[in-house]
Amino acid sequence: MKAVRFFGHKDVRVVNDIERPVPKGDEVLLKIGGAGVCHSDLHIIDEGTVVGTVFTLGHENAGWIEEVGENVEGYKKGDAVLVYGPWGCGHCKPCQQSKENYCDHQSEQAYGGGLGLDGGMADYMLVPSSRLLVPIFDLDPVIAAPLTDAALTPYSAIKRSLPKLMADEYVVVIGVGGLGHVALQILREISGAEIIACDVTEDKLAFAKQLGAAYVINSKDADAAEQIQKITGIKKAKVVLDFVGATSTIDLGTKVVSLDGDLTIVGLGGGHYQYSMNGLPFGVSMTNPYWGSRTELMEVVGLARQKKIHIEIEKHKLDDANEVYERMRQGKIKGRAVLIP
Ligand code: NAD
Ligand code: ZN
Ligand code: ZN
């Protein structure tokens, strides 16, 4: 079968000689409908976040059950499912609570399919346990694939700050890409706060307005923080969601977040932050959430089935993976690119 393989630093190749896996025990073989292209792939490809192993990329996956191992119950051929991405041990307390993104054993094992183990940019994908599947019912797997990360990650980040996102507060979203464009819709649907969105191009800012941002600011402007403070006034932003995570965006976040606010850094942009007592308002919770839980993914599917969120999708062939990654490096993708076998 065909697969998009990571061979090492900046070396991604589309190959045709991968054997189609056969599921045993609790394993499930999925016929891939779509595999989303996430910026985290670029951190792996360009910066060596995962080293020393060759594997198939793609950690945002959806498809149809093709074949199940002898111990799998409750699924049959043709069922449309998402693959929950962060694969934990399945046994520890966080895993039992469905929070495999915070599995006790994360430091001992690969992070999941497409993140050290074979992922979904291929004709078929082997999922190690039916526990990691979430049914999508009438949703199209091509369109639904990015729900597993581009929607789940911001959903989980927003949910933890929900009590602070009241209608008299402001929330700042930095980066209106794959994750950020869904974050805006989730905020619009489940929170009351007024949204201020930041990106670095005019088309992304116009896109943010369409998705529910009341205000947009170009974070390349030297006075971006002052522009935001002019909107929020002295109270500042109760929650800042940073989907870039560069030193400059973290710095912007610290300048606009309010007393007792949340500064949530989702982006893995390699930024640095040096704590200083005067650098952060009192009471701020700074956090770096990773992905979300399996049950939160079910809630995300609910939002999509109710048409409260939609992923803006570009469809591409597996063969075009390298071109798509290059466009992502240049910030040229609107919403999410999905590779379709
Ligand atoms: P993306 O490439 O689709 O979008 C990034 C967006 O940020 C683009 O619109 C780009 O124009 C914008 N941007 C770049 N620099 C900016 C700046 N200085 N100010 C404002 N906007 C800026 O990326 P994505 O797939 O949405 O991923 C975003 C980040 O989140 C990546 O670092 C990715 O690795 C990370 N991520 C983290 C998790 C997690 O669980 N913590 C999960 C998925 C992705
Ligand atoms: Zn991702
Ligand atoms: Zn675990």
XYZ file of N, CA and C in Angstrom, residues 44-247:
612
model
N 8.273 17.838 13.722
C 8.959 16.535 13.621
C 9.919 16.550 12.432
N 9.407 16.989 11.277
C 10.181 16.896 10.029
C 11.363 17.868 10.039
N 11.110 19.087 10.481
C 12.128 20.140 10.353
C 13.006 20.295 11.592
N 12.441 19.953 12.754
C 13.171 20.264 13.993
C 13.572 19.024 14.768
N 13.168 17.836 14.280
C 13.595 16.611 14.952
C 12.954 16.373 16.304
N 11.636 16.660 16.433
C 10.938 16.390 17.700
C 10.906 14.887 18.002
N 10.816 14.062 16.950
C 10.866 12.599 17.110
C 12.059 12.127 16.283
N 13.017 11.474 16.908
C 14.210 11.061 16.162
C 14.430 9.545 16.241
N 15.172 9.048 15.259
C 15.663 7.682 15.339
C 14.716 6.605 14.859
N 13.532 6.966 14.351
C 12.660 5.914 13.850
C 12.045 6.336 12.511
N 11.772 5.356 11.679
C 11.087 5.589 10.402
C 9.628 5.183 10.602
N 8.711 6.053 10.237
C 7.294 5.726 10.427
C 6.425 6.500 9.440
N 5.160 6.068 9.337
C 4.182 6.746 8.481
C 3.618 7.940 9.246
N 3.621 9.106 8.608
C 3.104 10.320 9.242
C 1.563 10.296 9.293
N 1.005 11.308 9.944
C -0.455 11.450 10.002
C -1.005 11.048 11.354
N -1.308 12.065 12.208
C -1.864 11.748 13.528
C -3.288 12.280 13.696
N -3.891 12.748 12.576
C -5.300 13.206 12.607
C -6.048 12.323 11.642
N -6.604 11.231 12.116
C -7.060 10.208 11.175
C -8.516 9.810 11.362
N -9.147 9.531 10.221
C -10.511 9.009 10.236
C -10.685 8.076 9.050
N -11.603 7.145 9.202
C -11.829 6.220 8.095
C -12.942 5.240 8.433
N -12.913 4.122 7.724
C -13.929 3.089 7.897
C -13.235 1.801 8.363
N -13.901 1.078 9.269
C -13.345 -0.196 9.728
C -13.255 -1.145 8.532
N -12.079 -1.722 8.349
C -11.879 -2.667 7.257
C -11.894 -4.092 7.799
N -11.197 -4.276 8.928
C -11.048 -5.625 9.488
C -10.758 -5.478 10.982
N -11.252 -6.412 11.796
C -10.988 -6.317 13.246
C -10.307 -7.586 13.729
N -9.503 -7.463 14.790
C -8.884 -8.617 15.438
C -9.941 -9.470 16.130
N -9.545 -10.669 16.533
C -10.537 -11.634 17.040
C -11.176 -11.207 18.366
N -10.552 -10.275 19.096
C -11.130 -9.868 20.394
C -11.987 -8.608 20.316
N -12.095 -8.008 19.135
C -12.824 -6.733 19.033
C -14.327 -6.992 18.988
N -15.018 -6.244 19.864
C -16.481 -6.331 19.863
C -17.071 -4.949 19.662
N -18.244 -4.897 19.082
C -18.965 -3.623 18.996
C -18.693 -2.823 17.735
N -17.786 -3.282 16.894
C -17.529 -2.599 15.620
C -17.643 -3.614 14.490
N -18.076 -3.132 13.323
C -18.151 -4.009 12.159
C -17.594 -3.289 10.937
N -17.279 -4.061 9.926
C -16.719 -3.503 8.698
C -17.612 -2.383 8.161
N -16.988 -1.257 7.800
C -17.749 -0.153 7.215
C -18.108 0.941 8.196
N -17.996 0.677 9.533
C -18.309 1.725 10.507
C -17.331 2.894 10.335
N -17.865 4.123 10.377
C -17.023 5.324 10.237
C -16.550 5.776 11.621
N -15.239 5.929 11.761
C -14.666 6.250 13.074
C -13.530 7.275 12.959
N -13.275 7.943 14.089
C -12.064 8.744 14.252
C -11.068 7.911 15.038
N -9.792 8.218 14.861
C -8.763 7.597 15.699
C -8.327 8.628 16.735
N -8.562 8.314 17.998
C -8.051 9.161 19.083
C -6.526 9.084 19.043
N -5.868 10.253 19.011
C -4.448 10.301 18.653
C -3.417 9.976 19.713
N -3.525 10.514 20.945
C -2.480 10.234 21.941
C -2.704 8.863 22.579
N -1.865 7.921 22.216
C -2.064 6.542 22.679
C -1.318 6.317 23.981
N -2.087 6.108 25.061
C -1.481 5.844 26.360
C -1.377 4.351 26.617
N -1.040 4.020 27.892
C -0.895 2.597 28.248
C -2.266 1.934 28.347
N -3.305 2.738 28.568
C -4.666 2.198 28.667
C -5.033 1.729 30.065
N -4.044 1.711 30.996
C -4.298 1.119 32.316
C -4.161 2.090 33.481
N -3.318 3.102 33.348
C -3.060 3.998 34.488
C -4.304 4.853 34.764
N -4.248 5.625 35.852
C -5.435 6.404 36.235
C -5.848 7.411 35.154
N -4.922 8.247 34.651
C -5.358 9.172 33.577
C -5.961 8.421 32.386
N -5.367 7.298 31.986
C -5.930 6.542 30.859
C -7.326 6.017 31.197
N -7.498 5.527 32.444
C -8.822 5.039 32.841
C -9.847 6.165 32.826
N -9.347 7.398 33.039
C -10.256 8.565 32.996
C -10.428 9.083 31.577
N -9.883 8.362 30.595
C -9.939 8.692 29.164
C -8.951 9.784 28.771
N -8.096 10.226 29.730
C -7.110 11.278 29.442
C -5.769 10.644 29.058
N -5.765 9.920 27.939
C -4.522 9.244 27.531
C -3.459 10.248 27.104
N -3.906 11.486 26.854
C -2.947 12.565 26.545
C -2.032 12.844 27.725
N -2.459 12.430 28.930
C -1.617 12.620 30.118
C -1.305 11.270 30.774
N -1.155 10.235 29.966
C -0.802 8.900 30.472
C 0.463 8.979 31.326
N 0.446 8.265 32.468
C 1.625 8.237 33.356
C 2.879 7.767 32.616
N 2.700 6.956 31.578
C 3.847 6.324 30.916
C 4.272 7.042 29.637
N 3.812 8.287 29.470
C 4.102 9.000 28.219
C 5.605 9.051 27.922
N 6.415 9.211 28.954
C 7.866 9.360 28.717
C 8.509 8.044 28.278
N 7.795 6.925 28.438
C 8.389 5.622 28.097
C 7.988 5.115 26.722
N 7.007 5.764 26.089
C 6.488 5.188 24.846
C 6.317 6.252 23.779
N 6.211 5.806 22.508
C 5.948 6.740 21.413
C 4.590 7.385 21.669
N 4.373 8.578 21.125
C 3.155 9.336 21.427
C 1.920 8.812 20.699
N 2.108 8.006 19.647
C 0.939 7.491 18.939
C 1.202 7.349 17.460
N 0.152 6.969 16.723
C 0.273 6.814 15.279
C 0.588 8.138 14.616
N 1.622 8.166 13.767
C 2.041 9.399 13.118
C 2.997 10.220 13.966
N 3.236 9.754 15.193
C 4.119 10.476 16.125
C 5.162 9.500 16.685
N 5.743 8.717 15.798
C 6.734 7.718 16.207
C 6.312 6.311 15.820
N 4.998 6.081 15.764
C 4.440 4.810 15.278
C 3.718 5.109 13.964
N 3.375 4.060 13.215
C 2.760 4.294 11.903
C 1.398 4.983 12.034
N 1.234 6.079 11.292
C 0.004 6.859 11.325
C -0.870 6.637 10.099
N -1.682 7.649 9.785
C -2.767 7.454 8.832
C -2.577 8.038 7.433
N -1.390 8.569 7.129
C -1.187 9.042 5.750
C -0.825 7.827 4.891
N -1.819 6.994 4.664
C -1.618 5.713 3.985
C -2.985 5.185 3.569
N -2.987 4.135 2.777
C -4.264 3.540 2.387
C -4.978 2.929 3.598
N -4.187 2.300 4.467
C -4.749 1.645 5.658
C -3.893 1.975 6.870
N -4.523 1.881 8.051
C -3.787 2.135 9.299
C -4.196 1.100 10.339
N -3.196 0.597 11.052
C -3.474 -0.353 12.126
C -3.596 0.419 13.438
N -4.745 0.295 14.080
C -4.968 0.944 15.379
C -4.816 -0.132 16.451
N -3.974 0.119 17.493
C -3.629 -0.965 18.423
C -4.770 -1.449 19.302
N -5.824 -0.635 19.462
C -6.941 -1.080 20.301
C -8.220 -0.374 19.872
N -9.328 -1.091 19.918
C -10.615 -0.474 19.571
C -10.994 0.601 20.593
N -10.339 0.587 21.769
C -10.528 1.636 22.781
C -10.239 3.020 22.191
N -9.373 3.086 21.178
C -8.900 4.362 20.625
C -9.777 4.873 19.482
N -10.909 4.229 19.252
C -11.801 4.664 18.171
C -12.995 5.432 18.736
N -13.423 6.436 18.005
C -14.631 7.182 18.373
C -15.556 7.194 17.156
N -16.768 6.668 17.297
C -17.686 6.626 16.148
C -18.117 8.026 15.714
N -18.282 8.206 14.396
C -18.732 9.525 13.907
C -20.093 9.458 13.221
N -20.684 8.270 13.196
C -22.046 8.120 12.691
C -22.147 8.619 11.247
N -22.939 9.709 11.033
C -23.189 10.161 9.657
C -22.152 11.149 9.131
N -21.119 11.476 9.915
C -20.108 12.423 9.418
C -19.202 11.727 8.394
N -18.703 12.520 7.452
C -17.805 12.014 6.423
C -16.375 11.965 6.987
N -15.723 10.790 6.975
C -14.369 10.695 7.540
C -13.364 11.660 6.902
N -13.562 12.028 5.665
C -12.629 12.959 5.016
C -12.675 14.314 5.721
N -13.877 14.744 5.996
C -14.069 16.052 6.612
C -13.812 15.984 8.120
N -14.055 14.806 8.701
C -14.007 14.686 10.158
C -12.607 14.473 10.714
N -11.659 14.034 9.870
C -10.335 13.665 10.397
C -9.732 14.740 11.324
N -9.745 16.029 10.916
C -9.098 17.034 11.784
C -9.808 17.259 13.125
N -11.002 16.699 13.289
C -11.654 16.843 14.601
C -10.763 16.260 15.693
N -9.968 15.237 15.337
C -9.184 14.520 16.346
C -8.072 15.357 16.965
N -7.697 16.455 16.327
C -6.623 17.286 16.874
C -6.939 18.777 16.677
N -7.155 19.191 15.428
C -7.400 20.624 15.166
C -8.629 21.118 15.916
N -9.569 20.207 16.233
C -10.728 20.613 17.045
C -10.569 20.171 18.496
N -10.119 18.936 18.724
C -10.034 18.435 20.103
C -9.078 19.264 20.964
N -7.928 19.633 20.417
C -6.934 20.340 21.226
C -7.452 21.713 21.684
N -7.971 22.556 20.764
C -8.525 23.822 21.270
C -9.750 23.609 22.162
N -10.571 22.589 21.864
C -11.752 22.347 22.691
C -11.339 22.095 24.140
N -10.350 21.239 24.321
C -9.901 20.900 25.669
C -9.281 22.117 26.357
N -8.527 22.904 25.589
C -7.887 24.105 26.153
C -8.940 25.127 26.572
N -9.993 25.247 25.767
C -11.054 26.223 26.069
C -11.875 25.744 27.260
N -12.163 24.438 27.291
C -13.022 23.910 28.345
C -12.431 24.162 29.736
N -11.095 24.053 29.833
C -10.508 24.232 31.165
C -10.616 25.686 31.635
N -10.830 26.620 30.690
C -10.955 28.036 31.070
C -12.399 28.526 31.016
N -13.330 27.629 30.749
C -14.717 28.043 30.484
C -15.329 28.925 31.576
N -15.099 28.622 32.878
C -15.704 29.488 33.904
C -15.222 30.935 33.832
N -14.087 31.159 33.167
C -13.580 32.540 33.061
C -14.061 33.243 31.786
N -14.686 32.492 30.881
C -15.019 33.046 29.559
C -16.452 33.579 29.528
N -16.750 34.498 30.469
C -18.100 35.047 30.557
C -18.280 36.218 29.584
N -19.534 36.628 29.404
C -19.863 37.587 28.344
C -19.270 38.980 28.553
N -18.826 39.264 29.776
C -18.217 40.583 30.017
C -16.688 40.515 29.945
N -16.159 39.402 29.433
C -14.699 39.236 29.383
C -14.221 39.167 27.930
N -12.903 39.311 27.784
C -12.269 39.184 26.468
C -11.383 37.947 26.442
N -11.332 37.319 25.278
C -10.406 36.207 25.052
C -9.581 36.547 23.813
N -8.279 36.326 23.904
C -7.386 36.582 22.767
C -6.949 35.242 22.185
N -7.111 35.088 20.875
C -6.669 33.887 20.167
C -5.508 34.294 19.257
N -4.344 33.682 19.473
C -3.168 34.027 18.651
C -2.899 32.870 17.683
N -2.992 33.145 16.363
C -2.764 32.106 15.341
C -4.075 31.518 14.851
N -4.483 31.903 13.647
C -5.767 31.439 13.100
C -5.494 30.414 11.991
N -4.775 29.350 12.356
C -4.484 28.278 11.406
C -5.412 27.100 11.636
N -4.878 25.888 11.488
C -5.685 24.679 11.655
C -6.393 24.650 12.997
N -5.658 24.825 14.075
C -6.268 24.798 15.410
C -7.042 26.082 15.700
N -6.420 27.220 15.384
C -7.006 28.510 15.750
C -8.349 28.763 15.087
N -8.509 28.312 13.832
C -9.776 28.615 13.152
C -10.917 27.803 13.752
N -10.601 26.665 14.364
C -11.645 25.902 15.054
C -11.865 26.490 16.456
N -10.774 26.949 17.082
C -10.900 27.572 18.411
C -11.909 28.720 18.367
N -11.858 29.533 17.313
C -12.776 30.673 17.210
C -14.228 30.196 17.202
N -14.478 29.125 16.471
C -15.863 28.622 16.378
C -16.327 28.011 17.703
N -15.410 27.308 18.387
C -15.767 26.704 19.674
C -16.077 27.812 20.685
N -15.237 28.847 20.690
C -15.478 29.979 21.603
C -16.827 30.621 21.311
N -17.101 30.819 20.017
C -18.364 31.428 19.604
C -19.545 30.591 20.109
N -19.409 29.270 20.080
C -20.536 28.392 20.416
C -20.678 28.107 21.899
N -19.554 27.964 22.630
C -19.711 27.504 24.017
C -19.314 28.539 25.069
N -18.815 29.693 24.629
C -18.452 30.702 25.635
C -19.163 32.016 25.322
N -19.126 32.927 26.289
C -19.764 34.228 26.071
C -18.774 35.323 25.756
N -17.478 35.059 25.935
C -16.471 36.125 25.876
C -16.331 36.720 24.479
N -15.952 37.999 24.443
C -15.704 38.656 23.148
C -14.323 38.259 22.650
N -14.249 37.956 21.352
C -13.023 37.355 20.812
C -12.174 38.392 20.075
N -10.892 38.413 20.437
C -9.893 39.209 19.719
C -8.928 38.206 19.087
N -8.817 38.227 17.754
C -7.953 37.247 17.079
C -6.714 37.929 16.514
N -5.584 37.218 16.574
C -4.318 37.735 16.034
C -3.741 36.757 15.023
N -3.238 37.276 13.929
C -2.430 36.485 13.001
C -1.518 37.471 12.296
N -0.817 36.995 11.285
C 0.190 37.874 10.673
C -0.126 38.240 9.224
N -1.248 37.728 8.691
C -1.610 38.120 7.326
C -3.047 38.622 7.293
N -3.308 39.487 6.333
C -4.639 40.086 6.228
C -5.706 39.050 5.908
N -5.371 38.038 5.085
C -6.407 37.052 4.742
C -6.781 36.194 5.950
N -5.802 35.871 6.809
C -6.132 35.107 8.029
C -6.985 35.953 8.973
N -6.725 37.252 9.001
C -7.504 38.120 9.890
C -8.939 38.266 9.371
N -9.093 38.346 8.042
C -10.441 38.416 7.467
C -11.193 37.116 7.745
N -10.479 35.995 7.640
C -11.042 34.672 7.931
C -11.520 34.628 9.394
N -10.697 35.162 10.303
C -11.053 35.170 11.730
C -12.348 35.925 11.968
N -12.532 37.016 11.255
C -13.776 37.803 11.412
C -14.985 36.969 11.006
N -14.822 36.218 9.890
C -15.940 35.362 9.435
C -16.305 34.314 10.486
N -15.315 33.894 11.282
C -15.527 32.783 12.218
C -15.919 33.243 13.618
N -16.131 34.534 13.792
C -16.672 34.986 15.077
C -15.806 35.946 15.864
N -14.623 36.324 15.341
C -13.811 37.299 16.078
C -14.461 38.677 15.964
N -14.596 39.345 17.107
C -15.161 40.703 17.090
C -14.102 41.712 16.659
N -12.850 41.415 16.998
C -11.726 42.309 16.670
C -10.587 41.464 16.116
N -9.802 42.027 15.196
C -8.610 41.329 14.707
C -7.407 42.279 14.755
N -6.271 41.716 15.119
C -5.040 42.500 15.267
C -3.911 41.745 14.573
N -3.096 42.458 13.815
C -1.926 41.829 13.212
C -0.810 41.805 14.259
N -0.433 40.592 14.693
C 0.545 40.518 15.790
C 1.961 40.854 15.334
N 2.142 41.111 14.030
C 3.454 41.616 13.581
C 3.616 43.100 13.927
N 2.492 43.792 14.130
C 2.573 45.216 14.483
C 3.340 45.371 15.792
N 4.261 46.303 15.823
C 5.082 46.491 17.026
C 4.214 46.865 18.232
N 3.065 47.521 17.960
C 2.213 47.943 19.083
C 0.978 47.042 19.235
N 1.112 45.753 18.853
C -0.047 44.840 18.936
C -0.610 44.791 20.357
N 0.252 44.737 21.361
C -0.235 44.653 22.748
C -1.030 45.916 23.113
N -0.539 47.072 22.693
C -1.253 48.321 22.993
C -2.606 48.344 22.267
N -2.620 47.835 21.022
C -3.900 47.790 20.287
C -4.915 46.904 21.021
N -4.434 45.797 21.562
C -5.345 44.896 22.288
C -5.824 45.559 23.579
N -4.900 46.209 24.280
C -5.287 46.865 25.544
C -6.261 48.009 25.318
N -6.197 48.618 24.142
C -7.149 49.682 23.817
C -8.572 49.102 23.728
N -8.664 47.880 23.229
C -9.974 47.221 23.132
C -10.461 46.781 24.511
N -9.580 46.122 25.273
C -10.010 45.524 26.547
C -10.126 46.548 27.663
N -9.411 47.682 27.522
C -9.353 48.620 28.633
C -8.525 48.031 29.759
N -8.687 48.576 30.954
C -7.812 48.235 32.074
C -7.981 46.777 32.525
N -9.147 46.179 32.237
C -9.364 44.798 32.725
C -8.528 43.770 31.977
N -8.122 44.059 30.749
C -7.311 43.148 29.921
C -8.059 41.844 29.593
N -7.362 40.900 28.988
C -8.026 39.677 28.499
C -7.990 38.584 29.565
N -9.155 38.036 29.889
C -9.222 37.022 30.953
C -8.528 35.728 30.520
N -8.569 35.444 29.228
C -7.932 34.217 28.722
C -7.186 34.550 27.435
N -5.973 34.044 27.326
C -5.205 34.140 26.083
C -4.891 32.719 25.638
N -5.238 32.406 24.396
C -4.939 31.082 23.823
C -3.912 31.292 22.714
N -2.714 30.784 22.938
C -1.618 31.014 21.988
C -1.401 29.751 21.158
N -1.792 29.807 19.884
C -1.632 28.648 18.993
C -0.367 28.773 18.137
N 0.581 29.551 18.625
C 1.879 29.680 17.941
C 2.988 29.212 18.891
N 3.062 29.822 20.057
C 4.049 29.380 21.047
C 5.468 29.824 20.746
N 5.592 30.938 20.009
C 6.927 31.519 19.779
C 7.220 32.494 20.926
N 8.477 32.848 21.102
C 8.822 33.785 22.184
C 8.011 35.084 22.043
